[in-house]
Short mmCIF file of N, CA and C in Angstrom, two decimals:
data_model
loop_
_atom_site.label_atom_id
_atom_site.label_comp_id
_atom_site.label_asym_id
_atom_site.label_seq_id
_atom_site.Cartn_x
_atom_site.Cartn_y
_atom_site.Cartn_z
N HIS A 1 1.08 14.47 -2.57
CA HIS A 1 0.17 15.04 -1.71
C HIS A 1 -1.17 15.57 -2.44
N ILE A 2 -2.24 15.24 -1.82
CA ILE A 2 -3.55 15.64 -2.42
C ILE A 2 -4.23 16.62 -1.29
N ILE A 3 -4.46 17.86 -1.75
CA ILE A 3 -5.03 18.77 -0.73
C ILE A 3 -6.40 19.18 -1.35
N GLY A 4 -7.47 18.91 -0.65
CA GLY A 4 -8.85 19.26 -1.17
C GLY A 4 -9.35 20.47 -0.29
N ALA A 5 -10.41 20.92 -0.88
CA ALA A 5 -11.19 22.05 -0.17
C ALA A 5 -10.34 23.42 -0.21
N CYS A 6 -9.48 23.72 -1.20
CA CYS A 6 -8.72 24.91 -1.12
C CYS A 6 -9.67 26.15 -1.35
N CYS A 7 -9.07 27.26 -1.11
CA CYS A 7 -9.90 28.52 -1.10
C CYS A 7 -10.47 28.64 -2.56
N GLY A 8 -11.88 28.93 -2.46
CA GLY A 8 -12.60 29.03 -3.77
C GLY A 8 -12.86 27.75 -4.55
N GLU A 9 -12.51 26.61 -3.93
CA GLU A 9 -12.81 25.46 -4.70
C GLU A 9 -14.35 25.08 -4.87
N THR A 10 -14.73 24.85 -6.13
CA THR A 10 -16.15 24.64 -6.33
C THR A 10 -16.44 23.08 -6.18
N GLU A 11 -17.67 22.78 -6.17
CA GLU A 11 -18.09 21.30 -6.18
C GLU A 11 -17.52 20.64 -7.35
N GLU A 12 -17.65 21.28 -8.51
CA GLU A 12 -17.26 20.70 -9.73
C GLU A 12 -15.69 20.42 -9.68
N GLU A 13 -14.91 21.33 -9.11
CA GLU A 13 -13.53 21.08 -9.09
C GLU A 13 -13.12 19.97 -8.14
N HIS A 14 -13.91 19.90 -6.98
CA HIS A 14 -13.73 18.76 -6.07
C HIS A 14 -13.97 17.46 -6.76
N GLU A 15 -15.09 17.35 -7.60
CA GLU A 15 -15.47 16.14 -8.33
C GLU A 15 -14.37 15.85 -9.30
N ASP A 16 -13.75 16.85 -9.87
CA ASP A 16 -12.58 16.49 -10.80
C ASP A 16 -11.34 15.89 -10.08
N THR A 17 -11.32 16.37 -8.86
CA THR A 17 -10.18 15.74 -8.05
C THR A 17 -10.44 14.30 -7.68
N VAL A 18 -11.65 14.04 -7.43
CA VAL A 18 -11.97 12.52 -7.06
C VAL A 18 -11.97 11.81 -8.40
N SER A 19 -12.33 12.30 -9.41
CA SER A 19 -12.24 11.61 -10.74
C SER A 19 -10.80 11.32 -11.08
N LEU A 20 -9.96 12.27 -10.84
CA LEU A 20 -8.57 12.10 -11.25
C LEU A 20 -7.90 10.87 -10.37
N ILE A 21 -8.31 10.94 -9.07
CA ILE A 21 -7.82 9.83 -8.23
C ILE A 21 -8.26 8.56 -8.78
N ARG A 22 -9.49 8.36 -9.25
CA ARG A 22 -9.96 7.12 -9.82
C ARG A 22 -9.25 6.83 -11.10
N GLN A 23 -9.02 7.89 -11.97
CA GLN A 23 -8.36 7.57 -13.21
C GLN A 23 -6.92 7.22 -13.08
N VAL A 24 -6.17 7.91 -12.18
CA VAL A 24 -4.73 7.59 -11.93
C VAL A 24 -4.64 6.31 -11.16
N LYS A 25 -5.64 5.97 -10.34
CA LYS A 25 -5.73 4.77 -9.52
C LYS A 25 -4.60 4.77 -8.41
N TYR A 26 -4.64 5.89 -7.69
CA TYR A 26 -3.63 5.98 -6.66
C TYR A 26 -3.69 4.84 -5.63
N GLU A 27 -2.61 4.14 -5.53
CA GLU A 27 -2.59 3.24 -4.53
C GLU A 27 -2.27 3.64 -3.00
N SER A 28 -1.56 4.72 -3.00
CA SER A 28 -1.30 5.52 -1.64
C SER A 28 -1.20 6.94 -2.02
N ALA A 29 -1.54 7.75 -1.03
CA ALA A 29 -1.42 9.15 -1.17
C ALA A 29 -1.55 9.80 0.31
N PHE A 30 -0.86 10.96 0.40
CA PHE A 30 -1.10 11.78 1.65
C PHE A 30 -2.22 12.78 1.37
N MET A 31 -3.35 12.70 2.04
CA MET A 31 -4.45 13.56 1.68
C MET A 31 -4.80 14.45 2.86
N PHE A 32 -5.07 15.69 2.50
CA PHE A 32 -5.48 16.61 3.65
C PHE A 32 -6.52 17.61 3.05
N ALA A 33 -7.24 18.24 4.06
CA ALA A 33 -8.09 19.24 3.68
C ALA A 33 -7.19 20.58 3.88
N TYR A 34 -7.50 21.54 3.00
CA TYR A 34 -6.78 22.80 3.10
C TYR A 34 -6.99 23.48 4.45
N SER A 35 -5.95 23.97 4.95
CA SER A 35 -6.06 24.83 6.24
C SER A 35 -5.06 26.07 5.96
N MET A 36 -5.67 27.24 6.31
CA MET A 36 -4.91 28.54 6.12
C MET A 36 -3.67 28.50 7.13
N ARG A 37 -2.60 28.97 6.63
CA ARG A 37 -1.38 29.09 7.50
C ARG A 37 -1.16 30.56 7.68
N GLU A 38 -0.87 31.05 8.89
CA GLU A 38 -0.64 32.55 9.06
C GLU A 38 0.78 32.82 8.51
N LYS A 39 0.95 33.97 8.16
CA LYS A 39 2.21 34.67 7.61
C LYS A 39 2.63 33.98 6.34
N THR A 40 1.62 33.49 5.55
CA THR A 40 1.88 33.05 4.21
C THR A 40 1.37 33.93 3.22
N GLY A 41 1.83 33.79 2.05
CA GLY A 41 1.26 34.50 0.87
C GLY A 41 -0.21 34.12 0.68
N ALA A 42 -0.62 32.94 0.83
CA ALA A 42 -2.07 32.67 0.83
C ALA A 42 -2.82 33.30 1.83
N ALA A 43 -2.30 33.45 3.04
CA ALA A 43 -2.99 34.00 4.12
C ALA A 43 -3.29 35.59 3.87
N ARG A 44 -2.34 36.11 3.11
CA ARG A 44 -2.40 37.52 2.87
C ARG A 44 -3.31 37.83 1.62
N ARG A 45 -3.40 36.88 0.75
CA ARG A 45 -4.10 37.13 -0.51
C ARG A 45 -5.41 36.39 -0.72
N LEU A 46 -5.59 35.37 0.04
CA LEU A 46 -6.81 34.51 -0.25
C LEU A 46 -7.78 34.46 0.96
N THR A 47 -8.99 34.20 0.66
CA THR A 47 -9.99 34.00 1.70
C THR A 47 -10.31 32.54 1.87
N ASP A 48 -10.22 32.02 3.03
CA ASP A 48 -10.56 30.44 3.23
C ASP A 48 -12.10 30.44 3.30
N ASP A 49 -12.71 30.33 2.17
CA ASP A 49 -14.24 30.44 2.04
C ASP A 49 -14.96 29.04 1.99
N VAL A 50 -14.18 27.98 2.27
CA VAL A 50 -14.95 26.67 2.25
C VAL A 50 -15.23 26.30 3.62
N PRO A 51 -16.48 26.12 4.04
CA PRO A 51 -16.94 25.83 5.32
C PRO A 51 -16.21 24.48 5.79
N GLU A 52 -15.94 24.50 7.11
CA GLU A 52 -15.27 23.27 7.71
C GLU A 52 -15.97 22.04 7.49
N ALA A 53 -17.34 21.98 7.60
CA ALA A 53 -18.15 20.82 7.30
C ALA A 53 -17.97 20.39 5.86
N THR A 54 -17.83 21.17 4.90
CA THR A 54 -17.63 20.97 3.48
C THR A 54 -16.11 20.35 3.30
N LYS A 55 -15.19 20.94 4.00
CA LYS A 55 -13.81 20.37 4.02
C LYS A 55 -13.82 18.96 4.45
N LYS A 56 -14.46 18.65 5.62
CA LYS A 56 -14.38 17.31 6.11
C LYS A 56 -15.09 16.43 5.06
N ARG A 57 -16.18 16.77 4.52
CA ARG A 57 -16.84 15.88 3.73
C ARG A 57 -16.15 15.61 2.34
N ARG A 58 -15.47 16.66 1.92
CA ARG A 58 -14.64 16.52 0.70
C ARG A 58 -13.42 15.64 0.89
N LEU A 59 -12.82 15.83 2.06
CA LEU A 59 -11.67 15.04 2.44
C LEU A 59 -12.12 13.51 2.59
N ALA A 60 -13.09 13.40 3.25
CA ALA A 60 -13.70 11.94 3.40
C ALA A 60 -13.91 11.32 1.85
N GLU A 61 -14.47 12.03 1.01
CA GLU A 61 -14.67 11.57 -0.32
C GLU A 61 -13.43 11.19 -1.05
N ILE A 62 -12.44 12.11 -0.90
CA ILE A 62 -11.09 11.88 -1.57
C ILE A 62 -10.45 10.58 -0.97
N ILE A 63 -10.49 10.50 0.41
CA ILE A 63 -9.92 9.18 0.96
C ILE A 63 -10.61 8.02 0.54
N ALA A 64 -11.96 7.99 0.60
CA ALA A 64 -12.71 6.87 0.11
C ALA A 64 -12.36 6.59 -1.26
N ALA A 65 -12.26 7.41 -2.15
CA ALA A 65 -11.98 7.16 -3.67
C ALA A 65 -10.56 6.43 -3.62
N GLN A 66 -9.58 7.08 -3.01
CA GLN A 66 -8.23 6.48 -2.94
C GLN A 66 -8.19 5.11 -2.41
N ARG A 67 -8.96 4.90 -1.26
CA ARG A 67 -8.98 3.50 -0.56
C ARG A 67 -9.60 2.46 -1.60
N GLU A 68 -10.73 2.92 -2.28
CA GLU A 68 -11.28 1.97 -3.23
C GLU A 68 -10.45 1.49 -4.27
N GLU A 69 -9.58 2.53 -4.78
CA GLU A 69 -8.62 2.11 -5.88
C GLU A 69 -7.51 1.22 -5.30
N ALA A 70 -7.02 1.55 -4.08
CA ALA A 70 -6.03 0.68 -3.54
C ALA A 70 -6.49 -0.70 -3.16
N LEU A 71 -7.80 -0.76 -2.87
CA LEU A 71 -8.29 -2.09 -2.54
C LEU A 71 -8.46 -2.90 -3.90
N LEU A 72 -8.88 -2.30 -4.87
CA LEU A 72 -8.94 -3.08 -6.27
C LEU A 72 -7.50 -3.56 -6.69
N ALA A 73 -6.59 -2.59 -6.45
CA ALA A 73 -5.22 -3.00 -6.86
C ALA A 73 -4.70 -4.19 -5.94
N ASN A 74 -4.88 -4.07 -4.69
CA ASN A 74 -4.40 -5.11 -3.79
C ASN A 74 -5.18 -6.44 -4.13
N GLU A 75 -6.48 -6.39 -4.31
CA GLU A 75 -7.25 -7.63 -4.55
C GLU A 75 -6.67 -8.27 -5.87
N ALA A 76 -6.21 -7.50 -6.86
CA ALA A 76 -5.73 -8.03 -8.09
C ALA A 76 -4.49 -8.87 -7.90
N GLU A 77 -3.84 -8.73 -6.64
CA GLU A 77 -2.49 -9.36 -6.28
C GLU A 77 -2.83 -10.78 -5.80
N ILE A 78 -4.18 -11.00 -5.30
CA ILE A 78 -4.42 -12.41 -4.75
C ILE A 78 -4.17 -13.51 -5.63
N GLY A 79 -3.47 -14.57 -5.19
CA GLY A 79 -3.13 -15.67 -5.97
C GLY A 79 -1.61 -15.60 -6.58
N LYS A 80 -1.15 -14.31 -6.53
CA LYS A 80 0.21 -14.06 -7.11
C LYS A 80 1.21 -14.30 -6.00
N ILE A 81 2.49 -14.57 -6.47
CA ILE A 81 3.54 -14.66 -5.63
C ILE A 81 4.27 -13.36 -5.62
N VAL A 82 4.68 -12.85 -4.39
CA VAL A 82 5.46 -11.48 -4.36
C VAL A 82 6.65 -11.74 -3.43
N CYS A 83 7.52 -10.91 -3.74
CA CYS A 83 8.89 -11.01 -3.02
C CYS A 83 8.68 -10.04 -1.86
N VAL A 84 8.94 -10.42 -0.60
CA VAL A 84 8.74 -9.66 0.38
C VAL A 84 10.05 -9.58 1.34
N LEU A 85 10.46 -8.26 1.69
CA LEU A 85 11.54 -8.14 2.60
C LEU A 85 10.89 -8.06 4.04
N VAL A 86 11.30 -9.11 4.79
CA VAL A 86 10.57 -9.19 6.16
C VAL A 86 11.43 -8.14 7.03
N ASP A 87 10.58 -7.22 7.68
CA ASP A 87 11.23 -6.26 8.44
C ASP A 87 10.77 -6.19 9.85
N GLY A 88 9.95 -7.18 10.30
CA GLY A 88 9.61 -7.21 11.78
C GLY A 88 8.28 -8.04 11.96
N ALA A 89 7.90 -8.08 13.25
CA ALA A 89 6.72 -8.77 13.60
C ALA A 89 5.54 -7.99 13.17
N ALA A 90 4.45 -8.56 12.85
CA ALA A 90 3.17 -7.85 12.45
C ALA A 90 2.64 -7.17 13.76
N ARG A 91 2.15 -5.85 13.44
CA ARG A 91 1.67 -5.08 14.69
C ARG A 91 0.60 -5.70 15.33
N LYS A 92 -0.43 -6.42 14.66
CA LYS A 92 -1.53 -6.80 15.42
C LYS A 92 -1.47 -8.28 15.97
N ASP A 93 -0.40 -9.04 15.40
CA ASP A 93 -0.12 -10.38 15.87
C ASP A 93 1.23 -10.71 15.80
N LYS A 94 1.98 -10.16 16.86
CA LYS A 94 3.39 -10.31 16.82
C LYS A 94 3.88 -11.77 17.02
N THR A 95 3.13 -12.66 17.51
CA THR A 95 3.64 -14.01 17.74
C THR A 95 3.43 -14.99 16.46
N GLU A 96 2.42 -14.69 15.81
CA GLU A 96 1.96 -15.59 14.71
C GLU A 96 2.31 -15.09 13.35
N LYS A 97 2.59 -13.71 13.21
CA LYS A 97 2.74 -13.13 11.85
C LYS A 97 3.93 -12.23 11.81
N LEU A 98 4.56 -12.17 10.61
CA LEU A 98 5.59 -11.20 10.23
C LEU A 98 5.10 -10.16 9.25
N ALA A 99 5.69 -9.14 9.24
CA ALA A 99 5.34 -7.97 8.22
C ALA A 99 6.59 -7.59 7.40
N GLY A 100 6.27 -7.08 6.26
CA GLY A 100 7.38 -6.59 5.40
C GLY A 100 6.82 -5.77 4.34
N ARG A 101 7.67 -5.61 3.25
CA ARG A 101 7.24 -4.76 2.09
C ARG A 101 7.74 -5.47 0.78
N THR A 102 6.96 -5.28 -0.16
CA THR A 102 7.29 -5.74 -1.56
C THR A 102 8.23 -4.58 -2.13
N CYS A 103 8.85 -4.96 -3.35
CA CYS A 103 9.64 -3.95 -3.92
C CYS A 103 8.74 -2.77 -4.47
N ALA A 104 7.58 -2.96 -4.45
CA ALA A 104 6.70 -1.76 -4.88
C ALA A 104 6.18 -1.00 -3.58
N ASN A 105 6.85 -1.33 -2.45
CA ASN A 105 6.51 -0.88 -1.09
C ASN A 105 5.02 -1.07 -0.67
N LYS A 106 4.55 -2.23 -1.06
CA LYS A 106 3.21 -2.63 -0.56
C LYS A 106 3.51 -3.42 0.77
N ARG A 107 2.62 -3.18 1.76
CA ARG A 107 2.78 -3.76 3.10
C ARG A 107 2.23 -5.14 2.97
N VAL A 108 2.90 -6.18 3.56
CA VAL A 108 2.51 -7.59 3.48
C VAL A 108 2.60 -8.15 4.82
N VAL A 109 1.75 -8.80 5.29
CA VAL A 109 1.75 -9.61 6.46
C VAL A 109 1.75 -11.08 6.09
N VAL A 110 2.76 -11.80 6.60
CA VAL A 110 3.02 -13.17 6.27
C VAL A 110 2.84 -14.01 7.53
N ARG A 111 2.17 -15.13 7.36
CA ARG A 111 2.16 -16.10 8.54
C ARG A 111 3.49 -16.49 9.00
N ARG A 112 3.77 -16.36 10.25
CA ARG A 112 5.02 -16.80 10.82
C ARG A 112 5.20 -18.34 10.75
N ALA A 113 5.79 -18.84 9.85
CA ALA A 113 5.86 -20.18 9.61
C ALA A 113 7.22 -20.63 9.00
N THR A 114 7.46 -21.86 8.88
CA THR A 114 8.67 -22.26 8.14
C THR A 114 8.33 -22.33 6.75
N ALA A 115 9.41 -22.34 5.83
CA ALA A 115 9.23 -22.43 4.44
C ALA A 115 10.43 -23.15 3.74
N SER A 116 10.42 -23.34 2.60
CA SER A 116 11.39 -24.00 1.87
C SER A 116 12.70 -23.13 1.79
N GLU A 117 13.74 -23.79 1.67
CA GLU A 117 15.07 -23.12 1.69
C GLU A 117 15.26 -22.24 0.47
N ARG A 118 14.78 -22.73 -0.78
CA ARG A 118 15.05 -21.91 -1.96
C ARG A 118 13.76 -21.80 -2.75
N PHE A 119 13.70 -20.89 -3.71
CA PHE A 119 12.51 -20.62 -4.45
C PHE A 119 12.79 -20.97 -5.94
N ASP A 120 11.83 -21.70 -6.52
CA ASP A 120 12.01 -22.06 -7.92
C ASP A 120 10.98 -21.13 -8.69
N ARG A 121 11.52 -20.19 -9.31
CA ARG A 121 10.66 -19.08 -10.06
C ARG A 121 9.69 -19.69 -11.11
N ASP A 122 10.34 -20.65 -11.87
CA ASP A 122 9.44 -21.29 -12.93
C ASP A 122 8.31 -22.07 -12.45
N LYS A 123 8.40 -22.80 -11.38
CA LYS A 123 7.39 -23.63 -10.90
C LYS A 123 6.63 -22.89 -9.76
N GLU A 124 7.10 -21.67 -9.36
CA GLU A 124 6.47 -21.02 -8.13
C GLU A 124 6.34 -21.73 -6.98
N THR A 125 7.30 -22.59 -6.69
CA THR A 125 7.35 -23.35 -5.54
C THR A 125 8.71 -23.36 -4.81
N GLY A 126 8.78 -23.92 -3.56
CA GLY A 126 10.00 -24.03 -2.94
C GLY A 126 10.64 -25.29 -3.08
N PHE A 127 11.95 -25.49 -2.88
CA PHE A 127 12.59 -26.60 -2.98
C PHE A 127 13.82 -26.53 -1.99
N GLY A 128 14.50 -27.84 -1.90
CA GLY A 128 15.56 -27.86 -0.81
C GLY A 128 15.05 -28.25 0.40
N VAL A 129 15.79 -27.80 1.49
CA VAL A 129 15.43 -28.02 2.90
C VAL A 129 14.06 -27.42 3.15
N ASN A 130 13.18 -28.11 3.81
CA ASN A 130 11.92 -27.60 4.19
C ASN A 130 12.03 -27.14 5.68
N ASP A 131 11.14 -26.50 6.19
CA ASP A 131 10.99 -26.14 7.57
C ASP A 131 12.13 -25.16 7.95
N VAL A 132 12.53 -24.27 6.99
CA VAL A 132 13.47 -23.22 7.32
C VAL A 132 12.61 -21.99 7.89
N PRO A 133 13.12 -21.61 9.11
CA PRO A 133 12.38 -20.40 9.71
C PRO A 133 12.64 -19.11 8.89
N LEU A 134 11.60 -18.29 8.92
CA LEU A 134 11.74 -16.93 8.25
C LEU A 134 12.31 -16.01 9.20
N ARG A 135 13.15 -15.21 8.73
CA ARG A 135 13.86 -14.31 9.66
C ARG A 135 13.88 -12.86 9.20
N ILE A 136 13.80 -11.95 10.11
CA ILE A 136 13.88 -10.58 9.84
C ILE A 136 15.08 -10.17 9.05
N GLY A 137 14.90 -9.38 7.95
CA GLY A 137 16.02 -9.02 7.16
C GLY A 137 16.17 -9.84 5.89
N GLU A 138 15.43 -10.94 5.89
CA GLU A 138 15.52 -11.84 4.60
C GLU A 138 14.39 -11.65 3.80
N TYR A 139 14.54 -12.02 2.49
CA TYR A 139 13.38 -11.97 1.48
C TYR A 139 12.77 -13.43 1.55
N VAL A 140 11.50 -13.29 1.42
CA VAL A 140 10.61 -14.51 1.35
C VAL A 140 9.73 -14.38 0.01
N ALA A 141 9.46 -15.46 -0.69
CA ALA A 141 8.61 -15.51 -1.74
C ALA A 141 7.21 -16.02 -1.08
N ALA A 142 6.19 -15.19 -1.28
CA ALA A 142 4.96 -15.38 -0.44
C ALA A 142 3.76 -15.26 -1.43
N ARG A 143 2.79 -16.18 -1.25
CA ARG A 143 1.54 -16.26 -2.14
C ARG A 143 0.51 -15.42 -1.47
N VAL A 144 -0.03 -14.40 -2.09
CA VAL A 144 -0.96 -13.52 -1.61
C VAL A 144 -2.29 -14.24 -1.52
N THR A 145 -2.85 -14.27 -0.31
CA THR A 145 -4.17 -14.96 -0.17
C THR A 145 -5.32 -14.06 0.27
N GLY A 146 -5.03 -12.83 0.62
CA GLY A 146 -6.07 -11.83 0.95
C GLY A 146 -5.46 -10.59 0.71
N ALA A 147 -6.39 -9.52 1.05
CA ALA A 147 -5.94 -8.08 0.92
C ALA A 147 -7.05 -7.27 1.39
N ASN A 148 -6.68 -6.04 1.92
CA ASN A 148 -7.48 -4.97 2.11
C ASN A 148 -6.80 -3.67 1.44
N ALA A 149 -7.33 -2.50 1.72
CA ALA A 149 -6.83 -1.35 0.94
C ALA A 149 -5.47 -0.91 1.30
N SER A 150 -4.88 -1.42 2.42
CA SER A 150 -3.51 -1.07 2.80
C SER A 150 -2.57 -2.25 2.97
N THR A 151 -3.06 -3.34 2.97
CA THR A 151 -2.20 -4.54 3.28
C THR A 151 -2.47 -5.74 2.30
N LEU A 152 -1.40 -6.51 2.01
CA LEU A 152 -1.63 -7.85 1.42
C LEU A 152 -1.37 -8.81 2.47
N PHE A 153 -2.04 -9.94 2.49
CA PHE A 153 -1.92 -11.09 3.50
C PHE A 153 -1.46 -12.19 2.64
N ALA A 154 -0.50 -12.92 3.11
CA ALA A 154 0.22 -14.00 2.34
C ALA A 154 0.77 -15.23 3.29
N GLU A 155 0.90 -16.30 2.53
CA GLU A 155 1.53 -17.52 3.00
C GLU A 155 2.95 -17.66 2.51
N PRO A 156 3.88 -18.00 3.28
CA PRO A 156 5.30 -18.11 2.83
C PRO A 156 5.43 -19.33 1.97
N VAL A 157 6.17 -19.26 0.88
CA VAL A 157 6.47 -20.34 -0.02
C VAL A 157 7.88 -20.72 0.18
N ALA A 158 8.86 -19.72 0.09
CA ALA A 158 10.29 -20.15 0.26
C ALA A 158 11.01 -18.93 0.58
N ARG A 159 12.26 -19.08 1.27
CA ARG A 159 13.18 -17.93 1.32
C ARG A 159 13.69 -17.73 0.01
N THR A 160 14.18 -16.52 -0.43
CA THR A 160 14.67 -16.19 -1.68
C THR A 160 15.57 -15.02 -1.50
N THR A 161 16.16 -14.70 -2.66
CA THR A 161 17.02 -13.43 -2.77
C THR A 161 16.42 -12.62 -3.94
N LEU A 162 16.67 -11.40 -4.04
CA LEU A 162 16.20 -10.51 -5.17
C LEU A 162 16.52 -10.99 -6.53
N SER A 163 17.83 -11.52 -6.61
CA SER A 163 18.33 -12.16 -7.90
C SER A 163 17.62 -13.39 -8.26
N GLU A 164 17.32 -14.20 -7.26
CA GLU A 164 16.71 -15.51 -7.47
C GLU A 164 15.25 -15.23 -7.91
N PHE A 165 14.56 -14.33 -7.04
CA PHE A 165 13.15 -14.10 -7.40
C PHE A 165 12.88 -13.45 -8.77
N TYR A 166 13.78 -12.47 -9.16
CA TYR A 166 13.53 -11.54 -10.29
C TYR A 166 14.30 -12.16 -11.52
N ARG A 167 14.99 -13.28 -11.45
CA ARG A 167 15.72 -13.68 -12.65
C ARG A 167 14.67 -14.03 -13.86
N GLU A 168 15.21 -13.78 -14.92
CA GLU A 168 14.43 -14.03 -16.21
C GLU A 168 14.02 -15.51 -16.33
N ARG A 169 12.84 -15.63 -16.70
CA ARG A 169 12.23 -17.05 -16.94
C ARG A 169 12.80 -17.62 -18.19
#
């Protein structure tokens, strides 16, 4: 969790927070502006002296920095093959796309299509029976074709298993 605009936070301290986000290259984070809670030690001892407009601006800057780092990390995945556990239909296009997560918990949207039955890790291609439907609960090797700050977009290559996908080359 990243909480910005805490009591007494200076502009320099805020800039340090933004700089840290860029250095660490956070791909995901829960980000909030500080808000005083009644009946807490902070409420008894501290003064919430950061104006609301400043809190909003600082939070927006924190979120923007994190999203920029996430976008750079996701764009670096384009062209790579990732292992995706398909967990359901994509929210925005339930009939044409499936959604899932990589082992690194990155969200992936995969075109709802058929794929090869097995995955050849060395050649990064599918083999065996073609036109096998992708199913929820199964792993698919998918080539990343696009990205935004929160999602990878991919084309299915082949159904796979974790041991098949991650076996030593």
